[in-house]
């Protein structure tokens, strides 16, 4: 084991924290994809490194068991893992898996609850509109929303929520939640991801309605009458994230589609993050092989 073992995690965490704090000059579609991919890959890199160190620490404690482990799961140079690194890695990995499992169970439970309620309007005066994914999902509305909005405003809400369902935005949000759960410093990434997902749906609604000012007014109207915390995490609510920024964006010019720069940046980011994540398990072997090859050439 050497410091290269932790390099992928450090780089992925740094990239995630940077993207969480620096707005991307891209259409919300591409911003959401970049943030969700980076967050998910960071989770994989952190857990992968933790499992990797835990397995190798186990091999250090029980050398006989190492003979039955696959070669890729062990350090290439058979370096023992010291207790000062192995014990914290094992404890943190177990804690991380438990916390993530608890979060997944909570997300699934909340989603099933929302699906069971999506078949009829919510009997509450609070204006609520939520996109509930899944075959038993749909657009969940409250009586308060139906009574408070005009037909044109209700059309805005439906177009917004349909965008969430059509593009499976709950998966993007899940990536942000999992990243923030495992690494609290990544909460800004989760918050920015929630914002750009809502902005994505806002732009789809504005394009479908053809009136950006109407979409902005509808968001503001619902937000002013809505209490926070009325919906669950795996769903996307109409007016819950970054209302001021969303309204300001809708009152301005439509963002560029980024038909060239968006895909190129997303592909480059995907290549970088997937490479760093894969390196979590293989970097030690790759460096050892490279050094041996260089020495052989000399």
PDB file of N, CA and C in Angstrom, residues 82-158:
ATOM      1  N   UNK A  82      -0.878  -1.735   7.421  1.00  0.00           N
ATOM      2  CA  UNK A  82      -0.694  -1.518   8.863  1.00  0.00           C
ATOM      3  C   UNK A  82      -2.030  -1.321   9.561  1.00  0.00           C
ATOM      4  N   UNK A  83      -2.050  -1.636  10.854  1.00  0.00           N
ATOM      5  CA  UNK A  83      -3.285  -1.530  11.629  1.00  0.00           C
ATOM      6  C   UNK A  83      -3.801  -0.094  11.664  1.00  0.00           C
ATOM      7  N   UNK A  84      -2.909   0.894  11.662  1.00  0.00           N
ATOM      8  CA  UNK A  84      -3.336   2.289  11.736  1.00  0.00           C
ATOM      9  C   UNK A  84      -4.109   2.713  10.489  1.00  0.00           C
ATOM     10  N   UNK A  85      -3.949   1.981   9.386  1.00  0.00           N
ATOM     11  CA  UNK A  85      -4.735   2.237   8.178  1.00  0.00           C
ATOM     12  C   UNK A  85      -5.855   1.213   8.024  1.00  0.00           C
ATOM     13  N   UNK A  86      -5.584  -0.029   8.362  1.00  0.00           N
ATOM     14  CA  UNK A  86      -6.556  -1.090   8.150  1.00  0.00           C
ATOM     15  C   UNK A  86      -7.771  -1.002   9.054  1.00  0.00           C
ATOM     16  N   UNK A  87      -7.557  -0.717  10.335  1.00  0.00           N
ATOM     17  CA  UNK A  87      -8.685  -0.664  11.278  1.00  0.00           C
ATOM     18  C   UNK A  87      -9.634   0.489  10.947  1.00  0.00           C
ATOM     19  N   UNK A  88      -9.135   1.732  10.769  1.00  0.00           N
ATOM     20  CA  UNK A  88     -10.067   2.809  10.390  1.00  0.00           C
ATOM     21  C   UNK A  88     -10.770   2.535   9.074  1.00  0.00           C
ATOM     22  N   UNK A  89     -10.027   1.973   8.098  1.00  0.00           N
ATOM     23  CA  UNK A  89     -10.642   1.682   6.796  1.00  0.00           C
ATOM     24  C   UNK A  89     -11.776   0.680   6.947  1.00  0.00           C
ATOM     25  N   UNK A  90     -11.557  -0.346   7.757  1.00  0.00           N
ATOM     26  CA  UNK A  90     -12.587  -1.362   7.967  1.00  0.00           C
ATOM     27  C   UNK A  90     -13.804  -0.782   8.666  1.00  0.00           C
ATOM     28  N   UNK A  91     -13.576  -0.013   9.734  1.00  0.00           N
ATOM     29  CA  UNK A  91     -14.685   0.573  10.479  1.00  0.00           C
ATOM     30  C   UNK A  91     -15.473   1.562   9.629  1.00  0.00           C
ATOM     31  N   UNK A  92     -14.759   2.409   8.882  1.00  0.00           N
ATOM     32  CA  UNK A  92     -15.439   3.400   8.054  1.00  0.00           C
ATOM     33  C   UNK A  92     -16.193   2.742   6.899  1.00  0.00           C
ATOM     34  N   UNK A  93     -15.630   1.674   6.346  1.00  0.00           N
ATOM     35  CA  UNK A  93     -16.306   0.978   5.253  1.00  0.00           C
ATOM     36  C   UNK A  93     -17.595   0.334   5.735  1.00  0.00           C
ATOM     37  N   UNK A  94     -17.516  -0.342   6.876  1.00  0.00           N
ATOM     38  CA  UNK A  94     -18.724  -0.966   7.441  1.00  0.00           C
ATOM     39  C   UNK A  94     -19.774   0.099   7.758  1.00  0.00           C
ATOM     40  N   UNK A  95     -19.331   1.203   8.368  1.00  0.00           N
ATOM     41  CA  UNK A  95     -20.265   2.286   8.698  1.00  0.00           C
ATOM     42  C   UNK A  95     -20.874   2.878   7.427  1.00  0.00           C
ATOM     43  N   UNK A  96     -20.040   3.058   6.408  1.00  0.00           N
ATOM     44  CA  UNK A  96     -20.537   3.609   5.145  1.00  0.00           C
ATOM     45  C   UNK A  96     -21.573   2.708   4.494  1.00  0.00           C
ATOM     46  N   UNK A  97     -21.321   1.408   4.477  1.00  0.00           N
ATOM     47  CA  UNK A  97     -22.275   0.466   3.885  1.00  0.00           C
ATOM     48  C   UNK A  97     -23.592   0.475   4.659  1.00  0.00           C
ATOM     49  N   UNK A  98     -23.508   0.517   5.992  1.00  0.00           N
ATOM     50  CA  UNK A  98     -24.719   0.540   6.811  1.00  0.00           C
ATOM     51  C   UNK A  98     -25.533   1.817   6.574  1.00  0.00           C
ATOM     52  N   UNK A  99     -24.851   2.949   6.533  1.00  0.00           N
ATOM     53  CA  UNK A  99     -25.541   4.220   6.317  1.00  0.00           C
ATOM     54  C   UNK A  99     -26.190   4.253   4.932  1.00  0.00           C
ATOM     55  N   UNK A 100     -25.456   3.775   3.932  1.00  0.00           N
ATOM     56  CA  UNK A 100     -26.001   3.761   2.573  1.00  0.00           C
ATOM     57  C   UNK A 100     -27.193   2.821   2.474  1.00  0.00           C
ATOM     58  N   UNK A 101     -27.098   1.666   3.133  1.00  0.00           N
ATOM     59  CA  UNK A 101     -28.212   0.718   3.115  1.00  0.00           C
ATOM     60  C   UNK A 101     -29.449   1.335   3.759  1.00  0.00           C
ATOM     61  N   UNK A 102     -29.244   2.003   4.899  1.00  0.00           N
ATOM     62  CA  UNK A 102     -30.361   2.669   5.575  1.00  0.00           C
ATOM     63  C   UNK A 102     -30.983   3.731   4.675  1.00  0.00           C
ATOM     64  N   UNK A 103     -30.159   4.480   3.968  1.00  0.00           N
ATOM     65  CA  UNK A 103     -30.665   5.515   3.078  1.00  0.00           C
ATOM     66  C   UNK A 103     -31.458   4.916   1.921  1.00  0.00           C
ATOM     67  N   UNK A 104     -30.949   3.824   1.345  1.00  0.00           N
ATOM     68  CA  UNK A 104     -31.659   3.172   0.236  1.00  0.00           C
ATOM     69  C   UNK A 104     -33.022   2.665   0.699  1.00  0.00           C
ATOM     70  N   UNK A 105     -33.049   2.042   1.875  1.00  0.00           N
ATOM     71  CA  UNK A 105     -34.320   1.541   2.410  1.00  0.00           C
ATOM     72  C   UNK A 105     -35.298   2.693   2.610  1.00  0.00           C
ATOM     73  N   UNK A 106     -34.795   3.801   3.125  1.00  0.00           N
ATOM     74  CA  UNK A 106     -35.659   4.964   3.356  1.00  0.00           C
ATOM     75  C   UNK A 106     -36.188   5.528   2.037  1.00  0.00           C
ATOM     76  N   UNK A 107     -35.319   5.607   1.024  1.00  0.00           N
ATOM     77  CA  UNK A 107     -35.745   6.111  -0.279  1.00  0.00           C
ATOM     78  C   UNK A 107     -36.833   5.228  -0.880  1.00  0.00           C
ATOM     79  N   UNK A 108     -36.619   3.915  -0.816  1.00  0.00           N
ATOM     80  CA  UNK A 108     -37.598   2.980  -1.376  1.00  0.00           C
ATOM     81  C   UNK A 108     -38.920   3.074  -0.619  1.00  0.00           C
ATOM     82  N   UNK A 109     -38.853   3.167   0.700  1.00  0.00           N
ATOM     83  CA  UNK A 109     -40.073   3.277   1.508  1.00  0.00           C
ATOM     84  C   UNK A 109     -40.844   4.547   1.179  1.00  0.00           C
ATOM     85  N   UNK A 110     -40.122   5.673   1.093  1.00  0.00           N
ATOM     86  CA  UNK A 110     -40.777   6.940   0.764  1.00  0.00           C
ATOM     87  C   UNK A 110     -41.385   6.898  -0.634  1.00  0.00           C
ATOM     88  N   UNK A 111     -40.671   6.264  -1.563  1.00  0.00           N
ATOM     89  CA  UNK A 111     -41.173   6.173  -2.929  1.00  0.00           C
ATOM     90  C   UNK A 111     -42.450   5.348  -2.991  1.00  0.00           C
ATOM     91  N   UNK A 112     -42.482   4.236  -2.287  1.00  0.00           N
ATOM     92  CA  UNK A 112     -43.682   3.402  -2.274  1.00  0.00           C
ATOM     93  C   UNK A 112     -44.857   4.123  -1.623  1.00  0.00           C
ATOM     94  N   UNK A 113     -44.571   4.901  -0.591  1.00  0.00           N
ATOM     95  CA  UNK A 113     -45.630   5.685   0.040  1.00  0.00           C
ATOM     96  C   UNK A 113     -46.203   6.707  -0.937  1.00  0.00           C
ATOM     97  N   UNK A 114     -45.305   7.377  -1.663  1.00  0.00           N
ATOM     98  CA  UNK A 114     -45.753   8.371  -2.646  1.00  0.00           C
ATOM     99  C   UNK A 114     -46.543   7.709  -3.767  1.00  0.00           C
ATOM    100  N   UNK A 115     -46.115   6.509  -4.206  1.00  0.00           N
ATOM    101  CA  UNK A 115     -46.833   5.798  -5.261  1.00  0.00           C
ATOM    102  C   UNK A 115     -48.243   5.418  -4.820  1.00  0.00           C
ATOM    103  N   UNK A 116     -48.395   5.030  -3.564  1.00  0.00           N
ATOM    104  CA  UNK A 116     -49.719   4.656  -3.061  1.00  0.00           C
ATOM    105  C   UNK A 116     -50.649   5.859  -2.974  1.00  0.00           C
ATOM    106  N   UNK A 117     -50.062   7.061  -2.846  1.00  0.00           N
ATOM    107  CA  UNK A 117     -50.861   8.275  -2.734  1.00  0.00           C
ATOM    108  C   UNK A 117     -51.087   8.961  -4.073  1.00  0.00           C
ATOM    109  N   UNK A 118     -50.412   8.469  -5.126  1.00  0.00           N
ATOM    110  CA  UNK A 118     -50.466   9.145  -6.425  1.00  0.00           C
ATOM    111  C   UNK A 118     -51.737   8.848  -7.205  1.00  0.00           C
ATOM    112  N   UNK A 119     -52.571   7.944  -6.713  1.00  0.00           N
ATOM    113  CA  UNK A 119     -53.763   7.552  -7.447  1.00  0.00           C
ATOM    114  C   UNK A 119     -54.917   8.533  -7.282  1.00  0.00           C
ATOM    115  N   UNK A 120     -54.827   9.428  -6.312  1.00  0.00           N
ATOM    116  CA  UNK A 120     -55.891  10.399  -6.082  1.00  0.00           C
ATOM    117  C   UNK A 120     -55.286  11.666  -5.487  1.00  0.00           C
ATOM    118  N   UNK A 121     -55.993  12.811  -5.626  1.00  0.00           N
ATOM    119  CA  UNK A 121     -55.444  14.068  -5.094  1.00  0.00           C
ATOM    120  C   UNK A 121     -55.237  14.009  -3.580  1.00  0.00           C
ATOM    121  N   UNK A 122     -54.205  14.690  -3.114  1.00  0.00           N
ATOM    122  CA  UNK A 122     -53.962  14.786  -1.682  1.00  0.00           C
ATOM    123  C   UNK A 122     -54.996  15.714  -1.060  1.00  0.00           C
ATOM    124  N   UNK A 123     -55.576  15.277   0.027  1.00  0.00           N
ATOM    125  CA  UNK A 123     -56.606  16.076   0.699  1.00  0.00           C
ATOM    126  C   UNK A 123     -55.944  17.057   1.656  1.00  0.00           C
ATOM    127  N   UNK A 124     -55.325  18.081   1.082  1.00  0.00           N
ATOM    128  CA  UNK A 124     -54.691  19.135   1.871  1.00  0.00           C
ATOM    129  C   UNK A 124     -54.839  20.453   1.137  1.00  0.00           C
ATOM    130  N   UNK A 125     -54.902  21.543   1.892  1.00  0.00           N
ATOM    131  CA  UNK A 125     -55.031  22.870   1.295  1.00  0.00           C
ATOM    132  C   UNK A 125     -53.692  23.414   0.800  1.00  0.00           C
ATOM    133  N   UNK A 126     -52.593  22.754   1.160  1.00  0.00           N
ATOM    134  CA  UNK A 126     -51.265  23.201   0.726  1.00  0.00           C
ATOM    135  C   UNK A 126     -51.078  22.844  -0.749  1.00  0.00           C
ATOM    136  N   UNK A 127     -50.691  23.802  -1.599  1.00  0.00           N
ATOM    137  CA  UNK A 127     -50.460  23.495  -3.009  1.00  0.00           C
ATOM    138  C   UNK A 127     -49.228  22.598  -3.181  1.00  0.00           C
ATOM    139  N   UNK A 128     -49.441  21.374  -3.603  1.00  0.00           N
ATOM    140  CA  UNK A 128     -48.353  20.414  -3.762  1.00  0.00           C
ATOM    141  C   UNK A 128     -48.474  19.748  -5.118  1.00  0.00           C
ATOM    142  N   UNK A 129     -47.357  19.659  -5.824  1.00  0.00           N
ATOM    143  CA  UNK A 129     -47.285  18.919  -7.077  1.00  0.00           C
ATOM    144  C   UNK A 129     -45.985  18.140  -7.069  1.00  0.00           C
ATOM    145  N   UNK A 130     -46.070  16.842  -7.251  1.00  0.00           N
ATOM    146  CA  UNK A 130     -44.901  15.971  -7.150  1.00  0.00           C
ATOM    147  C   UNK A 130     -44.913  14.956  -8.279  1.00  0.00           C
ATOM    148  N   UNK A 131     -43.750  14.728  -8.883  1.00  0.00           N
ATOM    149  CA  UNK A 131     -43.598  13.668  -9.875  1.00  0.00           C
ATOM    150  C   UNK A 131     -43.212  12.390  -9.151  1.00  0.00           C
ATOM    151  N   UNK A 132     -44.057  11.380  -9.245  1.00  0.00           N
ATOM    152  CA  UNK A 132     -43.817  10.100  -8.578  1.00  0.00           C
ATOM    153  C   UNK A 132     -43.434   9.075  -9.633  1.00  0.00           C
ATOM    154  N   UNK A 133     -42.189   8.606  -9.656  1.00  0.00           N
ATOM    155  CA  UNK A 133     -41.752   7.666 -10.695  1.00  0.00           C
ATOM    156  C   UNK A 133     -42.298   6.265 -10.476  1.00  0.00           C
ATOM    157  N   UNK A 134     -42.180   5.449 -11.512  1.00  0.00           N
ATOM    158  CA  UNK A 134     -42.612   4.055 -11.410  1.00  0.00           C
ATOM    159  C   UNK A 134     -43.920   3.807 -12.139  1.00  0.00           C
ATOM    160  N   UNK A 135     -44.221   2.526 -12.372  1.00  0.00           N
ATOM    161  CA  UNK A 135     -45.444   2.179 -13.091  1.00  0.00           C
ATOM    162  C   UNK A 135     -46.690   2.570 -12.324  1.00  0.00           C
ATOM    163  N   UNK A 136     -46.605   2.613 -11.002  1.00  0.00           N
ATOM    164  CA  UNK A 136     -47.747   3.018 -10.183  1.00  0.00           C
ATOM    165  C   UNK A 136     -47.654   4.481  -9.777  1.00  0.00           C
ATOM    166  N   UNK A 137     -46.779   5.201 -10.435  1.00  0.00           N
ATOM    167  CA  UNK A 137     -46.600   6.601 -10.102  1.00  0.00           C
ATOM    168  C   UNK A 137     -47.424   7.514 -10.979  1.00  0.00           C
ATOM    169  N   UNK A 138     -46.929   8.719 -11.167  1.00  0.00           N
ATOM    170  CA  UNK A 138     -47.633   9.723 -11.940  1.00  0.00           C
ATOM    171  C   UNK A 138     -47.410  11.089 -11.336  1.00  0.00           C
ATOM    172  N   UNK A 139     -48.292  12.006 -11.631  1.00  0.00           N
ATOM    173  CA  UNK A 139     -48.208  13.357 -11.087  1.00  0.00           C
ATOM    174  C   UNK A 139     -49.165  13.447  -9.903  1.00  0.00           C
ATOM    175  N   UNK A 140     -48.595  13.653  -8.732  1.00  0.00           N
ATOM    176  CA  UNK A 140     -49.381  13.733  -7.500  1.00  0.00           C
ATOM    177  C   UNK A 140     -49.703  15.197  -7.211  1.00  0.00           C
ATOM    178  N   UNK A 141     -50.997  15.497  -7.153  1.00  0.00           N
ATOM    179  CA  UNK A 141     -51.447  16.865  -6.896  1.00  0.00           C
ATOM    180  C   UNK A 141     -52.266  16.918  -5.615  1.00  0.00           C
ATOM    181  N   UNK A 142     -52.355  18.105  -5.058  1.00  0.00           N
ATOM    182  CA  UNK A 142     -53.192  18.309  -3.868  1.00  0.00           C
ATOM    183  C   UNK A 142     -54.435  19.106  -4.250  1.00  0.00           C
ATOM    184  N   UNK A 143     -55.474  18.994  -3.400  1.00  0.00           N
ATOM    185  CA  UNK A 143     -56.678  19.789  -3.615  1.00  0.00           C
ATOM    186  C   UNK A 143     -56.355  21.279  -3.574  1.00  0.00           C
ATOM    187  N   UNK A 144     -55.418  21.636  -2.710  1.00  0.00           N
ATOM    188  CA  UNK A 144     -55.032  23.033  -2.609  1.00  0.00           C
ATOM    189  C   UNK A 144     -54.464  23.575  -3.902  1.00  0.00           C
ATOM    190  N   UNK A 145     -53.668  22.763  -4.594  1.00  0.00           N
ATOM    191  CA  UNK A 145     -53.093  23.192  -5.863  1.00  0.00           C
ATOM    192  C   UNK A 145     -54.180  23.321  -6.922  1.00  0.00           C
ATOM    193  N   UNK A 146     -55.052  22.335  -7.006  1.00  0.00           N
ATOM    194  CA  UNK A 146     -56.122  22.352  -8.007  1.00  0.00           C
ATOM    195  C   UNK A 146     -57.028  23.565  -7.832  1.00  0.00           C
ATOM    196  N   UNK A 147     -57.239  23.971  -6.585  1.00  0.00           N
ATOM    197  CA  UNK A 147     -58.118  25.105  -6.324  1.00  0.00           C
ATOM    198  C   UNK A 147     -57.409  26.448  -6.493  1.00  0.00           C
ATOM    199  N   UNK A 148     -56.080  26.458  -6.347  1.00  0.00           N
ATOM    200  CA  UNK A 148     -55.343  27.721  -6.339  1.00  0.00           C
ATOM    201  C   UNK A 148     -54.913  28.180  -7.727  1.00  0.00           C
ATOM    202  N   UNK A 149     -54.762  27.246  -8.675  1.00  0.00           N
ATOM    203  CA  UNK A 149     -54.195  27.592  -9.973  1.00  0.00           C
ATOM    204  C   UNK A 149     -55.256  27.663 -11.069  1.00  0.00           C
ATOM    205  N   UNK A 150     -54.970  28.477 -12.056  1.00  0.00           N
ATOM    206  CA  UNK A 150     -55.819  28.560 -13.240  1.00  0.00           C
ATOM    207  C   UNK A 150     -55.512  27.382 -14.161  1.00  0.00           C
ATOM    208  N   UNK A 151     -56.367  27.117 -15.150  1.00  0.00           N
ATOM    209  CA  UNK A 151     -56.085  26.018 -16.086  1.00  0.00           C
ATOM    210  C   UNK A 151     -54.724  26.148 -16.776  1.00  0.00           C
ATOM    211  N   UNK A 152     -54.334  27.347 -17.174  1.00  0.00           N
ATOM    212  CA  UNK A 152     -53.032  27.527 -17.821  1.00  0.00           C
ATOM    213  C   UNK A 152     -51.886  27.243 -16.856  1.00  0.00           C
ATOM    214  N   UNK A 153     -52.057  27.655 -15.605  1.00  0.00           N
ATOM    215  CA  UNK A 153     -51.031  27.385 -14.604  1.00  0.00           C
ATOM    216  C   UNK A 153     -50.937  25.896 -14.296  1.00  0.00           C
ATOM    217  N   UNK A 154     -52.072  25.223 -14.269  1.00  0.00           N
ATOM    218  CA  UNK A 154     -52.060  23.770 -14.063  1.00  0.00           C
ATOM    219  C   UNK A 154     -51.359  23.072 -15.220  1.00  0.00           C
ATOM    220  N   UNK A 155     -51.500  23.591 -16.415  1.00  0.00           N
ATOM    221  CA  UNK A 155     -50.797  23.016 -17.562  1.00  0.00           C
ATOM    222  C   UNK A 155     -49.289  23.155 -17.396  1.00  0.00           C
ATOM    223  N   UNK A 156     -48.862  24.295 -16.844  1.00  0.00           N
ATOM    224  CA  UNK A 156     -47.432  24.491 -16.560  1.00  0.00           C
ATOM    225  C   UNK A 156     -46.937  23.418 -15.597  1.00  0.00           C
ATOM    226  N   UNK A 157     -47.706  23.196 -14.537  1.00  0.00           N
ATOM    227  CA  UNK A 157     -47.321  22.202 -13.532  1.00  0.00           C
ATOM    228  C   UNK A 157     -47.211  20.819 -14.157  1.00  0.00           C
ATOM    229  N   UNK A 158     -48.202  20.444 -14.960  1.00  0.00           N
ATOM    230  CA  UNK A 158     -48.180  19.121 -15.576  1.00  0.00           C
ATOM    231  C   UNK A 158     -46.988  18.967 -16.519  1.00  0.00           C
TER     232      UNK A 158
END
